[in-house]
Coordinates of C-alpha atoms in Angstrom, one line a residue:
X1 CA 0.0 0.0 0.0
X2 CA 1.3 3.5 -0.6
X3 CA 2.9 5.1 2.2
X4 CA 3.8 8.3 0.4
X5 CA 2.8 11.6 1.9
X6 CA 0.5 13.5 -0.3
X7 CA 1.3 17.4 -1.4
X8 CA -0.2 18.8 1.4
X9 CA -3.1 20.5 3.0
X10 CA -6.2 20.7 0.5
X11 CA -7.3 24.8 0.0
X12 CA -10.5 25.8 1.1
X13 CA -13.5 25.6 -1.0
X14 CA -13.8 28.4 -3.5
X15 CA -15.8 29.1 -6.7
X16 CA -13.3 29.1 -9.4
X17 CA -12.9 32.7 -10.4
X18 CA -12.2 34.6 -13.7
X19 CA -8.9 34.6 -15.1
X20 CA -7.1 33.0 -18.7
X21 CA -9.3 31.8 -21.3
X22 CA -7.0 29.9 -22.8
X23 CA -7.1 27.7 -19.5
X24 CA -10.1 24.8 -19.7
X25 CA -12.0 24.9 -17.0
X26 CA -13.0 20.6 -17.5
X27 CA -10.7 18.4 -18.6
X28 CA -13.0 15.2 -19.6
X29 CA -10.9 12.0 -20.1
X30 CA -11.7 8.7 -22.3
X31 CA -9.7 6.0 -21.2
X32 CA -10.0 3.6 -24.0
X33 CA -7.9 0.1 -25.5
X34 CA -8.9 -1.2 -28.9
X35 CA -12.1 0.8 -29.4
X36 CA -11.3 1.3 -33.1
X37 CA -15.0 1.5 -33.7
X38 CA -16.1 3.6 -30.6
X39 CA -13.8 5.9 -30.2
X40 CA -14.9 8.6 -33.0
X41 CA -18.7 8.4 -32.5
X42 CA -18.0 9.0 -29.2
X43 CA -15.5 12.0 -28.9
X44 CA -17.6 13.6 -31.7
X45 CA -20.8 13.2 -29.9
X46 CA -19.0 14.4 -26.4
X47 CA -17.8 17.0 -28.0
X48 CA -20.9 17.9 -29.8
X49 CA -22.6 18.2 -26.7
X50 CA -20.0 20.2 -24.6
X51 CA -19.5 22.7 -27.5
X52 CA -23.8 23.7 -27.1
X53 CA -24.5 22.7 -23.7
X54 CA -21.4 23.3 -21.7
X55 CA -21.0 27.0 -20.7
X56 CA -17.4 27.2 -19.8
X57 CA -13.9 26.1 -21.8
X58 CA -13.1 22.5 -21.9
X59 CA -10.6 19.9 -23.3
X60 CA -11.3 15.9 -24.3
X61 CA -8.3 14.0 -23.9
X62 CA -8.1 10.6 -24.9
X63 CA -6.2 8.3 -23.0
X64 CA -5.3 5.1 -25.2
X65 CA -4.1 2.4 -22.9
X66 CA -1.5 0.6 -25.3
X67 CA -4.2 -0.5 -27.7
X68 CA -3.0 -2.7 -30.4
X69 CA -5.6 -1.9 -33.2
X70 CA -6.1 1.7 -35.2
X71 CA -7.0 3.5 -31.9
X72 CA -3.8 5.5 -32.0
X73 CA -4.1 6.7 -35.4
X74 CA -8.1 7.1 -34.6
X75 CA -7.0 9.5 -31.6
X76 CA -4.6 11.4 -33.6
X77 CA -6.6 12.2 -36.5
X78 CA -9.7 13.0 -34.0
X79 CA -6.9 15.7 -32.0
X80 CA -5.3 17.1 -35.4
X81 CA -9.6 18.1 -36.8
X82 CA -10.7 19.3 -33.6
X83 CA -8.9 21.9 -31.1
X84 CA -10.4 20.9 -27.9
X85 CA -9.2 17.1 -28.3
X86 CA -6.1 15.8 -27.0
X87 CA -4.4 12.5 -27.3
X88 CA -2.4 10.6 -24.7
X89 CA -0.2 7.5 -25.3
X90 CA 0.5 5.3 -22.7
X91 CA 2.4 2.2 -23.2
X92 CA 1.2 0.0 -20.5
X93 CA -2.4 -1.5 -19.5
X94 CA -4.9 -0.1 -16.8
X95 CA -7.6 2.4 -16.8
X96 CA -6.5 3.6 -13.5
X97 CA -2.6 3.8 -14.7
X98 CA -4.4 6.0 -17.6
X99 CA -6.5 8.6 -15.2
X100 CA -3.3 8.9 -12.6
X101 CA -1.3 10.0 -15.6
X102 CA -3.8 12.5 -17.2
X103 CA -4.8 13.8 -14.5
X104 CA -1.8 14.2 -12.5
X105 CA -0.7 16.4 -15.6
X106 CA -3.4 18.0 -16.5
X107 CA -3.8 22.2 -15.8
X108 CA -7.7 22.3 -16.0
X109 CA -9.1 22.3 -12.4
X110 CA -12.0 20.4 -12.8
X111 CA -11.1 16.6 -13.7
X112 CA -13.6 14.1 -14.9
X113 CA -13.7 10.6 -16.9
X114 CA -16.7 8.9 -18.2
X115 CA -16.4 5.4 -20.4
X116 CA -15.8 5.2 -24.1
X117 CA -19.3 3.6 -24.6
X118 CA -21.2 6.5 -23.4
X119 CA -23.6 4.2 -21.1
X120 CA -24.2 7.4 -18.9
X121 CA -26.5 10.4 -20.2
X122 CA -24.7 13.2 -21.4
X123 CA -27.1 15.3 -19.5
X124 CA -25.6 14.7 -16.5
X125 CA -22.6 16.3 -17.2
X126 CA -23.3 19.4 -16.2
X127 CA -24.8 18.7 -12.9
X128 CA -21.8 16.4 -11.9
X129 CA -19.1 19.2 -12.5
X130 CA -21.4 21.8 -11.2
X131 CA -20.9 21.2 -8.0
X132 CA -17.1 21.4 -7.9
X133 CA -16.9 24.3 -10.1
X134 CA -18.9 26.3 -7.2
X135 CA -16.8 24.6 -4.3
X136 CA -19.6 22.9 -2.8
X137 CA -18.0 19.2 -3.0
X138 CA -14.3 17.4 -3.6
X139 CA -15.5 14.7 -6.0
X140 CA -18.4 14.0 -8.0
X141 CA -19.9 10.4 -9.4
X142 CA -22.4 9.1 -11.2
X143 CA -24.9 6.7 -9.3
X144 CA -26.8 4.1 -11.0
X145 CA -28.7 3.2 -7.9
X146 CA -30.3 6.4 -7.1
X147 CA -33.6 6.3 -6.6
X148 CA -34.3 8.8 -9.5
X149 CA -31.9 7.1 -11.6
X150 CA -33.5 5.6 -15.3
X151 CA -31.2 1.8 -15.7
X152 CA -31.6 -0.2 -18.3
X153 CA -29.4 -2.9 -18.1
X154 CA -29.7 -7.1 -17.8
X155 CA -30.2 -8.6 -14.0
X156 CA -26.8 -10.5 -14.3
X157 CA -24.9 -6.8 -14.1
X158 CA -27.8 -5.5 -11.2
X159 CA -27.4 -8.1 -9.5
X160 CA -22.9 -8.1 -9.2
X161 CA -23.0 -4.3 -9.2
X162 CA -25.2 -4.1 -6.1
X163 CA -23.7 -7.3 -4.2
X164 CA -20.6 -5.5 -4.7
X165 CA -21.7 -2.2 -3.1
X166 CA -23.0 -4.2 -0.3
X167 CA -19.4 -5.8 0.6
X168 CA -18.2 -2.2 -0.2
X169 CA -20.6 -1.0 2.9
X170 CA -20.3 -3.9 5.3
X171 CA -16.8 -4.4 4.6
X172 CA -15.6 -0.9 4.4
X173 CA -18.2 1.2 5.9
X174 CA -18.8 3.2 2.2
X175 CA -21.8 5.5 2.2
X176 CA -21.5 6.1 -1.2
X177 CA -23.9 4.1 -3.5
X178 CA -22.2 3.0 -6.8
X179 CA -18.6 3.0 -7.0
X180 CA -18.8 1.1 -10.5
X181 CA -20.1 4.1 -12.8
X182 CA -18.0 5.2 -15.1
X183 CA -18.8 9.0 -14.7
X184 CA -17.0 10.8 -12.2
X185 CA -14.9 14.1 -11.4
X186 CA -12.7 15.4 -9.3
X187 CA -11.1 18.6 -8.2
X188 CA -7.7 19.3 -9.4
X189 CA -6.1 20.1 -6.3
X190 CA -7.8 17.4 -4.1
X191 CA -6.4 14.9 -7.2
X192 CA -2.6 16.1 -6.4
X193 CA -3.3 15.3 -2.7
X194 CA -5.3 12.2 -3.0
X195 CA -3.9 10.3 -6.4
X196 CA -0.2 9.4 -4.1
X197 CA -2.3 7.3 -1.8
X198 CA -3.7 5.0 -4.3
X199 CA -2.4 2.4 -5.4
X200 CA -4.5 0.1 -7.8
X201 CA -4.1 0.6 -11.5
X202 CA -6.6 -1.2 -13.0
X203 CA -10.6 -1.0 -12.1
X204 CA -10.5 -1.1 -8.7
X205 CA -9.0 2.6 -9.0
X206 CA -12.8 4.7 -8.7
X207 CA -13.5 2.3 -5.2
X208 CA -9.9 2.8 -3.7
X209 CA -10.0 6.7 -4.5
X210 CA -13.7 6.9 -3.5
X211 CA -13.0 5.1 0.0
X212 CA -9.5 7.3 0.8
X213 CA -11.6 10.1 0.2
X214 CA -14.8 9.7 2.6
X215 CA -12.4 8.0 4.8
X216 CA -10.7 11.4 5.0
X217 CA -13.7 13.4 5.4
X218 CA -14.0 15.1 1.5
X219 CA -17.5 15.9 0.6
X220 CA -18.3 13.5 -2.4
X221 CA -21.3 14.3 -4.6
X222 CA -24.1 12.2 -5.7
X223 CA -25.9 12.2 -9.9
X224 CA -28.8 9.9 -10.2
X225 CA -28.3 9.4 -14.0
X226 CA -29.9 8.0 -17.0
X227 CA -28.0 4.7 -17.8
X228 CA -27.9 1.9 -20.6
X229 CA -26.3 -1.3 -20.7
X230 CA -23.6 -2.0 -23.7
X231 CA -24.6 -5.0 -24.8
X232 CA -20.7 -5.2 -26.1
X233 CA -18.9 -4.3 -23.8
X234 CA -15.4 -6.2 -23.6
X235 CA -14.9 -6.0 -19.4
X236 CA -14.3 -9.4 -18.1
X237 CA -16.9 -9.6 -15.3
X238 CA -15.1 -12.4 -13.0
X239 CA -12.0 -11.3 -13.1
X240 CA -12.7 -7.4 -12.9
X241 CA -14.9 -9.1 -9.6
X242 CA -11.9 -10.9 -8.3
X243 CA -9.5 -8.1 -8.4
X244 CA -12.0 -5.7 -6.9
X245 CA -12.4 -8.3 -4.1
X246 CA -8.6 -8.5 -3.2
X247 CA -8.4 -4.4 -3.9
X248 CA -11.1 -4.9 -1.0
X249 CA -9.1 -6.7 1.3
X250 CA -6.1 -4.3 0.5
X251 CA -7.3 -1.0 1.1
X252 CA -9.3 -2.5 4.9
X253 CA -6.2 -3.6 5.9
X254 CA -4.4 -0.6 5.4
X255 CA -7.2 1.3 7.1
X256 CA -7.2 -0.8 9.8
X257 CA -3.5 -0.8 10.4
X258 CA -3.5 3.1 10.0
X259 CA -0.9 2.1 7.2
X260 CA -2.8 5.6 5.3
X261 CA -1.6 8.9 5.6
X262 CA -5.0 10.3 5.5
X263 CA -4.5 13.4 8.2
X264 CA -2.9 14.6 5.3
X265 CA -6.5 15.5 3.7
X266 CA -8.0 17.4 6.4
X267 CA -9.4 20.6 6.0
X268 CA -8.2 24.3 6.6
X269 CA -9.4 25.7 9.9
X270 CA -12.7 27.8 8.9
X271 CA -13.3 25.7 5.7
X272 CA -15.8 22.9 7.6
X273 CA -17.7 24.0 10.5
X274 CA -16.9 21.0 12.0
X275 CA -13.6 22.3 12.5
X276 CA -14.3 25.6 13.9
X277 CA -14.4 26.3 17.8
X278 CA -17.7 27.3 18.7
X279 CA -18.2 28.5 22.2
X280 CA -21.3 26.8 24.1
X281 CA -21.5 23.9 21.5
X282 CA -20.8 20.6 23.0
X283 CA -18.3 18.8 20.9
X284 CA -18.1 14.7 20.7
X285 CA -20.7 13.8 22.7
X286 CA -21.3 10.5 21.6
X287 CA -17.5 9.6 22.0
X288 CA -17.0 11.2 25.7
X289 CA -19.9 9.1 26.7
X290 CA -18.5 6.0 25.1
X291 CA -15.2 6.6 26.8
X292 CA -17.4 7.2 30.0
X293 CA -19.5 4.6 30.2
X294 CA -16.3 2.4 29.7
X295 CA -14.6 3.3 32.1
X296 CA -17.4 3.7 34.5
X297 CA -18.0 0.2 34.2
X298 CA -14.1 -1.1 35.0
X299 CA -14.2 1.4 38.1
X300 CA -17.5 -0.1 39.2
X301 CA -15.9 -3.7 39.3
X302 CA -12.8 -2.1 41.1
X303 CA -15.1 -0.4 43.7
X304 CA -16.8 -3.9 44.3
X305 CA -13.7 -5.6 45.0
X306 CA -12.5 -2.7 47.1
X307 CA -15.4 -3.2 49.0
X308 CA -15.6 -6.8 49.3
X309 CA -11.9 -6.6 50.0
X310 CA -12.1 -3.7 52.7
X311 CA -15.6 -5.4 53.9
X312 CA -13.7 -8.2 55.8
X313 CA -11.7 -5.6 58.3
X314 CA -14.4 -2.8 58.4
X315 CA -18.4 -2.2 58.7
X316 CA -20.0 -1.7 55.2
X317 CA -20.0 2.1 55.4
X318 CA -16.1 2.5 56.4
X319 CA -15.5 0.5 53.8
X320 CA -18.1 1.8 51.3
X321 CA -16.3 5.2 51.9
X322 CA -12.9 4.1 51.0
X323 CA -13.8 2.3 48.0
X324 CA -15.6 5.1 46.8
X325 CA -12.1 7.5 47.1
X326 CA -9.5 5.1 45.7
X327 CA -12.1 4.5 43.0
X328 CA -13.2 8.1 42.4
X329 CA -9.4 9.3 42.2
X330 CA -8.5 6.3 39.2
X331 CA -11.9 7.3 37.9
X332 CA -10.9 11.1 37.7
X333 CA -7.6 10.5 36.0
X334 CA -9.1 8.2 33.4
X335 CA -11.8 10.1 32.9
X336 CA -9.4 13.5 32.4
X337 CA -7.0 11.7 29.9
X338 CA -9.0 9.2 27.8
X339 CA -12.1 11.0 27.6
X340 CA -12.0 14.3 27.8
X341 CA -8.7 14.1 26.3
X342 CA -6.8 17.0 29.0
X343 CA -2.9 16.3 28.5
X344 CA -0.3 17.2 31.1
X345 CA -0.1 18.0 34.8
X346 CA -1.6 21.7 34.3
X347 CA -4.5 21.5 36.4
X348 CA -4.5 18.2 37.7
X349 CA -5.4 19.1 41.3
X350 CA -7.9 21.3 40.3
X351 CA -9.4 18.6 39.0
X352 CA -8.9 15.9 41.4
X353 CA -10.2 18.2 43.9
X354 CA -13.2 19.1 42.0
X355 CA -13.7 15.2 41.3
X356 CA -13.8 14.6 45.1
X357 CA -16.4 17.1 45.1
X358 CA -18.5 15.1 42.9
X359 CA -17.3 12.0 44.7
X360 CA -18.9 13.3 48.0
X361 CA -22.1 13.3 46.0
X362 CA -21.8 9.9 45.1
X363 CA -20.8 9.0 48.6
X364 CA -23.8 10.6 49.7
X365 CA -25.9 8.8 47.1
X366 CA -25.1 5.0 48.0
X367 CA -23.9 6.1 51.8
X368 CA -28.1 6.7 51.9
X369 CA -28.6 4.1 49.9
X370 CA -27.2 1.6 52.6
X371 CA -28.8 3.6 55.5
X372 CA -31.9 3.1 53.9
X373 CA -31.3 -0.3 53.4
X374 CA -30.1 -1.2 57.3
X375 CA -33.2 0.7 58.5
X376 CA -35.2 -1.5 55.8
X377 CA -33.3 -4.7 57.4
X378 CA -31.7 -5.1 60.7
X379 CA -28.9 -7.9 58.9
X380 CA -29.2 -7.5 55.0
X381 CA -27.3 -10.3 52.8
X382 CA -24.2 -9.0 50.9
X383 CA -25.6 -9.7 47.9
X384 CA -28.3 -7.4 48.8
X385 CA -25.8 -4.9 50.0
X386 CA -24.1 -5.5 46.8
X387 CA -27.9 -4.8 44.4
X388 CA -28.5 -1.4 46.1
X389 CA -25.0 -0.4 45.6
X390 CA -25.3 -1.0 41.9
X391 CA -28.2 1.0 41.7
X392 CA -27.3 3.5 43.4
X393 CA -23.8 4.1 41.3
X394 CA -26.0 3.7 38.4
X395 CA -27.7 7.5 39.6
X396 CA -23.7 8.5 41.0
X397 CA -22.8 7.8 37.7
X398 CA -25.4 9.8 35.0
X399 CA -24.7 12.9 37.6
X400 CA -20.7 12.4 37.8
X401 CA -20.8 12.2 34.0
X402 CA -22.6 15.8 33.4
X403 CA -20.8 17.3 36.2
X404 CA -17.7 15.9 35.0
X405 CA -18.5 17.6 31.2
X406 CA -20.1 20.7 32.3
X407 CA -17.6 21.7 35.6
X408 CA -15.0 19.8 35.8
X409 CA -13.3 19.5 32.6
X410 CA -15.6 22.2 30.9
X411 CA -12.1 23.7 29.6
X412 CA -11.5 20.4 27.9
X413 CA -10.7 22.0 24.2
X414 CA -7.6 23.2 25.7
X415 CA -6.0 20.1 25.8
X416 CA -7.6 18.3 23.3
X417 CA -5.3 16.0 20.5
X418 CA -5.4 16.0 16.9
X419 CA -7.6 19.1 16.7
X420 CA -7.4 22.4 14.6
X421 CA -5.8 25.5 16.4
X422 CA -6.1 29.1 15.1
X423 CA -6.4 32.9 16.4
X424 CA -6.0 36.0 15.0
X425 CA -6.5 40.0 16.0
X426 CA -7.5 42.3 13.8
X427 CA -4.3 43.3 13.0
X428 CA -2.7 40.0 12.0
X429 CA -5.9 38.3 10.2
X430 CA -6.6 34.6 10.2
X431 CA -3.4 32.8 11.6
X432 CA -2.0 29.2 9.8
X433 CA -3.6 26.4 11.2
X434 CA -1.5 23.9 12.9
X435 CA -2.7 20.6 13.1
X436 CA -1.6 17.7 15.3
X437 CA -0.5 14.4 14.2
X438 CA -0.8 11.9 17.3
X439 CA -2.6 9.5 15.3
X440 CA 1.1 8.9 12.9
X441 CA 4.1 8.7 14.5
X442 CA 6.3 8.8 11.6
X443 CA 5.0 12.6 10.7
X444 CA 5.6 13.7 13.8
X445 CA 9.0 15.3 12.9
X446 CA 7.4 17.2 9.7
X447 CA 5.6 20.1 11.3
X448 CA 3.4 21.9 9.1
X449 CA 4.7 25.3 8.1
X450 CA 3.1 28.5 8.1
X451 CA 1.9 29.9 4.8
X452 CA 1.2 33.3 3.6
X453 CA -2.7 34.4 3.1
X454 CA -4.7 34.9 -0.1
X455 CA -4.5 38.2 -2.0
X456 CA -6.6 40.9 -0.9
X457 CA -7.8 43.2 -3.3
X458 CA -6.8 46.7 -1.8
X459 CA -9.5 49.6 -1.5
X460 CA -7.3 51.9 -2.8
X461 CA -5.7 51.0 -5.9
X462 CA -2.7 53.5 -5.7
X463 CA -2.1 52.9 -2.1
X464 CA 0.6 49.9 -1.5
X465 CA -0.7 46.7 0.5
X466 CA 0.9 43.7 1.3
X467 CA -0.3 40.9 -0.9
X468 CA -1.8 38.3 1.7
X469 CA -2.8 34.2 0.8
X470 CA -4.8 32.0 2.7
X471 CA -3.3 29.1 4.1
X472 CA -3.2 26.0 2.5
X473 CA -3.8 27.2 -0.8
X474 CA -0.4 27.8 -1.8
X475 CA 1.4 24.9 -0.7
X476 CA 2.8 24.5 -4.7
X477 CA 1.6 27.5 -6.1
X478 CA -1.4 26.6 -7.8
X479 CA -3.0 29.4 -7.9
X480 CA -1.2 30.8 -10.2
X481 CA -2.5 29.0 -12.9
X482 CA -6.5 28.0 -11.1
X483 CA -8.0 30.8 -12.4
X484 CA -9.4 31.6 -16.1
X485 CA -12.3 33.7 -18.0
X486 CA -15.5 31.3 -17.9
X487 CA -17.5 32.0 -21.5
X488 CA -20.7 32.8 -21.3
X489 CA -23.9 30.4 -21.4
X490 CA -25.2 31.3 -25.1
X491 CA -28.8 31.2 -24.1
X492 CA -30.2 30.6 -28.0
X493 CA -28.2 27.3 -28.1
X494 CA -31.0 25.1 -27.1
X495 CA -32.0 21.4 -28.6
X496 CA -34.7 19.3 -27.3
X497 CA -32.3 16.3 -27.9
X498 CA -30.7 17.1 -24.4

C-alpha cells in the first residue's frame, strides 16, 4: 500500500474565479484500448454536446491504454480536426494507470472521466461538475442506484453491481452508492493530494479513491443518471470481480493498520464548521460518553472488589467510603485523559479536587442508599448490599458524567489531540492552522509550516498593500494557474435532444 505523503493540506472551498481563457475549466478523459469503432462516434458526440451545452472552456483528452488496433491513429486524426481534443499514449495497461497520468498532468481544475461507450447520459454532465466548479464538493460520481436514476441494463450486471456495493458497505463502511459508474470528477487540487495514496491501476482505482476520500472526510457528490447497458462491452466480469475483491481486502487492511496517511487531507481551519471552535456547542458527545461509560463500568468492578476486599476488616459504610475514594481518584484521572482528552499536569489538582467534590455526591448517594437499606433490614445479605450499591452508582454515575462535562473539565478543548488550532487579531488576520498528528508517529517530525494568506484586493488602488494568501492554498503555487475567463452560457443554443 502507498505510504507516500501526499502534497499537502487541501485549499479551502472556493468558486473558481475569472482569469485565462486559454485555460479549460474541464478536462474530460476517455480511457479507452482497442475501441477502433467507438472511439470517434463517441469523442464527436461528447464533443458535440460540450460545445452547445457546456457553458465554460473544456478539453477531451483521450487516454489510449497501449491499444494494439487503429485507436492511436483514430485518436490522432480526432486531436489534429478538432482543437479541444487531445491524445495521450501510454504504453502499458490499466484504466486507473491511464486517469493517474492524465490527471496528475493536467492544468484544468475540474477533472472528470466517463467510459468510451457512453452508457451514462450526457445530460448529466453538467450537474456532476457543477458542484465542484462552485466549491460545494471534492468529487463528484455518477450513481446508477439512485432512486431517481432511469437503468436499463440485464439482472446479471444489477445483481454483481449491487452485491458489490454491499461488501463495499459492510466491509468498508462506504456511504457512497455506486462505485462502479463510469462518470465521475474530481477537483484538481484534491487529485494532487489524493492520487499518491492510491495504489490500484486497474478498475479497482474509482472504489480505492472513492474510500481514501470519505475516509478522509471530503464531501463526495451524488448524480442519479440516465444509464444503458452496452450489450458489447469487452470488461471481463469475473476477473474485474476478483481483483476488486482483493483491492477490498487491500485497502481494509491498510485502514485498519492506519498504514494511510490520511490526516494529510483534512481541511483548513474555517473551511468545515466542523472544525471551527464554537463557544457553548458541546463537541463529541457521543465519543466522551462512550469513553465514560467504559470506564465507568471497569471502576464499578474495582469499587466492588475494594469493597468486598475492605468489607472483611471494616463495617459496610467504612469501607463503602474508601472504596468510593481510591475508585473516584482512578476514575478522575481516566476520565481527564482518555475522555476528555486533558494532557499534562496543568491542572490536575484542580481537577482531582473538584472530582472529590463530585465523589462526596456519590458518597452521599449509595452512603443513603445503605442507610436506607439497614433501616429497611436489621442484617441484609451481601448480595443485597451488593444490588443497592449497583443501583445507586448507576444514579452517581449519570450525575458524575454531566458534572464531569459541564464543571469539571468544561475547559477540555484546551488540551484536546489531533484538533485544529487558530487565532487572529484584527491586525494580523486569520493565523496558519497547525494541526496535530498523534494518530502517525512517523509525521511527527514534519511540522506543518506556516503559509502566507490569499490576495486581498486593496480599496485603494494606488495605495501599496501587502499581498496576503490563505493558508493552504499555496502549498505548490497553484493558484497561479487555477484561475481563467469562464465563457458565457449562449442562451439561444437550445436542442430538445438534451
Amino acid at each position: 500500500m502507498r505510504t507516500d505523503s501526499s502534497p499537502g493540506t487541501l485549499p479551502a472551498r472556493e468558486h473558481l474565479p475569472a482569469g485565462d481563457a486559454g485555460t479549460p475549466v474541464l478536462d474530460v478523459v476517455i480511457p479507452v484500448y482497442n475501441e477502433e469503432k467507438d472511439l470517434q462516434p463517441c469523442v464527436l458526440r461528447l464533443h458535440e454536446h460540450l460545445k452547445r451545452t457546456f457553458p465554460y472552456a473544456f478539453r477531451i483528452t483521450i487516454a489510449d491504454n497501449a491499444s494494439t488496433d487503429t485507436t492511436p491513429l483514430v485518436a490522432a486524426r480526432l486531436e489534429a480536426e478538432i482543437p479541444e481534443v487531445t491524445n495521450f499514449r501510454l504504453e502499458q495497461k490499466g484504466r486507473g494507470r491511464a486517469l493517474r497520468t492524465v490527471w496528475s498532468a493536467s492544468d484544468a481544475p475540474i477533472l472528470a472521466y466517463m467510459d468510451v461507450d457512453l452508457s451514462t447520459d450526457l445530460n448529466a454532465l453538467l450537474p456532476l461538475v457543477a458542484p465542484l466548479i462552485s466549491g460545494h464538493s471534492d468529487l463528484a460520481i455518477g450513481s446508477r442506484l439512485a432512486r431517481s436514476s432511469r437503468v436499463v441494463r440485464g439482472p446479471k450486471r444489477e445483481f454483481i453491481s449491487r452485491t458489490y456495493n454491499l461488501i463495499l458497505r459492510g466491509s468498508l463502511q462506504a456511504r457512497f452508492s455506486d462505485a462502479q459508474c463510469g462518470f465521475k470528477a474530481i477537483r484538481r487540487d484534491v487529485a494532487q493530494a489524493l492520487l499518491p495514496l492510491v495504489e490500484d491501476t486497474g478498475w479497482f482505482f474509482d472504489t480505492e479513491m472513492l474510500v481514501l476520500a470519505e475516509r478522509a472526510g471530503l464531501r463526495i457528490h451524488e448524480v442519479p443518471v440516465d444509464w444503458v447497458d452496452d450489450p458489447d462491452s469487452t470488461v471481463h466480469i469475473v476477473k474485474t470481480a476478483t481483483d476488486d475483491l482483493k483491492g477490498v481486502w487491500r485497502v481494509g487492511k491498510a485502514l485498519a493498520t492506519g498504514a494511510l496517511p490520511l490526516d494529510r487531507l483534512t481541511r483548513p481551519f474555517g473551511d468545515d464548521p466542523r472544525d471551527r471552535d464554537v463557544e457553548d456547542v458541546p463537541k463529541g458527545l457521543a465519543r466522551q460518553l462512550v469513553g465514560f461509560c467504559v470506564i465507568g463500568g471497569l471502576s464499578t468492578l474495582f469499587y466492588l472488589l475494594l469493597y468486598s476486599g475492605f468489607r472483611t476488616f471494616s463495617g459496610s459504610q467504612v469501607a463503602n467510603a474508601l472504596a468510593l475514594l481510591v475508585s473516584a481518584v482512578a476514575n478522575t484521572a481516566a476520565n481527564r485523559r482518555l475522555t476528555f482528552g486533558v494532557r499534562g499536569r496543568g491542572g490536575a489538582i484542580r481537577h482531582q479536587a473538584q472530582g472529590l467534590v463530585v465523589f462526596g455526591i456519590g458518597l452521599a448517594l449509595t452512603s443513603g442508599s445503605l442507610a436506607a437499606l439497614n433501616a429497611a433490614s436489621s442484617d441484609p445479605a451481601h448480595s443485597t448490599e451488593l444490588a443497592v450499591l449497583i443501583a445507586a452508582n448507576l444514579a452517581a454515575t449519570v450525575l458524575r458524567f454531566l458534572l464531569f462535562r459541564a464543571w469539571v473539565f468544561s475547559d477540555r478543548r484546551d488540551g484536546l489531540p489531533s484538533t485544529v488550532v487558530a487565532s487572529h487579531t484584527p491586525e494580523q488576520g486569520p493565523s496558519s492552522p497547525t494541526y496535530a498528528t498523534a494518530a502517525y508517529p512517523q509525521y511527527r517530525q514534519q511540522p506543518y509550516q506556516p503559509l502566507p494568506q490569499r490576495p486581498v484586493a486593496p480599496p485603494n488602488p494606488y495605495q501599496n498593500q501587502t499581498t496576503r494568501f490563505r493558508a493552504g492554498e499555496v502549498a505548490d503555487r497553484s493558484w497561479e494557474d487555477a484561475t481563467m475567463h469562464l465563457q458565457p452560457v449562449r442562451p439561444t443554443d437550445t436542442d430538445p435532444r438534451d
